[in-house]
Amino acid sequence: MANVSAEQLGTDSISSLLIKQALPASIGILVMSLNVLVDSIFVGNWIGSIAIAAINVVLPISFFIGALGMAIGIGGASIISRALGANNKEKALRTFGNQISFTILITVAMVAVGLTYVDTLIPAFGGKGSIFELAKIYYVIVLYGVPFLALNMMGNTVIRAEGKPKFAMIAMIIPSIGNLFLDYLLINVLDYGMEGAAWATTISYFLCFSYILYFFLSKNSELKLSAPYFSIDFSIIKEISSLGVVTLSRQAVVSIIYLLMNNILFDLGGEAMVAVYAIIGRMLMFALFPVFGVTQGFLPIAGFNYGAKKYDRVKESIYTAIKFAALLATIVFTGLMIFPAEIAGLFLSDKQNMSTLELATNAFVLENTPSAMRWVFAATPIIALQLIGAAYFQAIGKAVPALLLTLCRQGFFFIPLILILPNYLGELGVWISFPIADVLATIVTGYYLRKEINTNLV
């Protein structure tokens, strides 16, 4: 799990590099995902299952603003990886400086808008009925910390682009551990309820930011900044945006999906059905952590070698990443098919003083989550090709195909399916939309990736 220099990305064996890059990325994503998962378990057991639904309403809004930082980070990291591969450190420095300035400007503006329209946004994302008040409490507090979240997401991708995955992993672990400790203190010990859950999340963002700031001020970073690099360079901003729009579009579509799903499911089954989706949503974040880790580890390897014109190594990195990710996805699939009821039960409280609504919600969730979860993850073994294929185009700076392939699964297939199928199949139509979209998107991605390899990597 040692860090590697940028030059080693072009010389070490692909398998070795992928393990060195993907393992810490996977561990970091695992800890971050465990944070979301355990956070939801704490909230469900100490506050209630409706509180889980409330957080599910808020997440797509706050994460979209945070994803602006990730988009800027990944777009800039692609430039930085290729610049380091071409031995152009000046461009790498100017790119990083612009990433910081751009992230601060755009996220602060978005937070201002988000706070202004809080009473409109929460119901629009499914925060209706008894969900609304809890969602509003959580939303307002968490939004104050979202600029730090955006800077964290941006900085983390740059750390990986430098070939320092160990530090990127630590940056993801710190807020996760901090959030869980603060959850216990603020919710269980001090009994602050939903406010405690929100402040635990916000403070954890700041802890992560503090560590990332330390990294870039220390001798561990190759990107030493001075004031002139923070001045906005519109040519760099344009290049960052053209690549970052892939990530931003993905998160925008995710936010739209949450909006549609929460509203469709609320109409089909009220707060209880939204709670079912909230649990499945947490598992979608958590269960696929090793696949996402391989994808993150793959990005700097492909980007560096493409910039260095080592196309054989680029092809090898694609094939190796797909094999690793597919194996891990199959393992995840097996576990989810065997233990869905046990997973659902982790989120449920058995407190004796529960309200009638909470008792009814818990019973509904326990009965309906297992079958829904099996449908949602039915096509998990084949998603490796889909994720690595889209990531490849992003890594080499081809923004348009990266954008189209990223939107393929969720935007072009999944959204139309969830708008059509529930009209005929009810809630089953919602759940089977997931594997159908996965299969269709994998076929399309495989076709274009094969064409790219045969045409441009020869």
Coordinates of C-alpha atoms in Angstrom, one line a residue, residues 27-39 42 152 168-184 200-201 203-205 207-208:
I27 CA -10.2 1.0 1.7
G28 CA -10.9 4.7 1.7
I29 CA -14.2 4.2 -0.2
L30 CA -15.0 1.3 2.1
V31 CA -14.5 3.4 5.2
M32 CA -16.4 6.3 3.7
S33 CA -19.2 3.9 2.6
L34 CA -19.2 2.3 6.1
N35 CA -19.6 5.8 7.5
V36 CA -22.7 6.3 5.4
L37 CA -24.0 2.8 6.2
V38 CA -23.3 2.9 10.0
D39 CA -24.5 6.5 10.2
F42 CA -27.3 4.7 14.1
N152 CA -12.2 17.4 0.1
A168 CA -5.9 9.9 -0.3
M169 CA -7.1 6.8 1.7
I170 CA -6.3 8.5 5.1
A171 CA -8.1 11.6 4.0
M172 CA -11.3 9.5 3.5
I173 CA -10.9 7.5 6.7
I174 CA -10.5 10.6 9.0
P175 CA -14.0 12.1 8.4
S176 CA -15.6 8.6 8.5
I177 CA -14.2 7.7 11.9
G178 CA -14.9 11.2 13.2
N179 CA -18.5 11.1 12.0
L180 CA -19.2 7.8 13.7
F181 CA -17.7 9.0 17.0
L182 CA -19.6 12.2 16.8
D183 CA -22.8 10.3 15.9
Y184 CA -22.5 8.3 19.1
A200 CA -21.6 15.1 13.2
T201 CA -21.6 15.1 9.4
I203 CA -17.8 18.6 11.6
S204 CA -16.4 15.5 9.9
Y205 CA -16.2 17.4 6.6
L207 CA -11.7 17.3 9.8
C208 CA -11.1 15.9 6.4

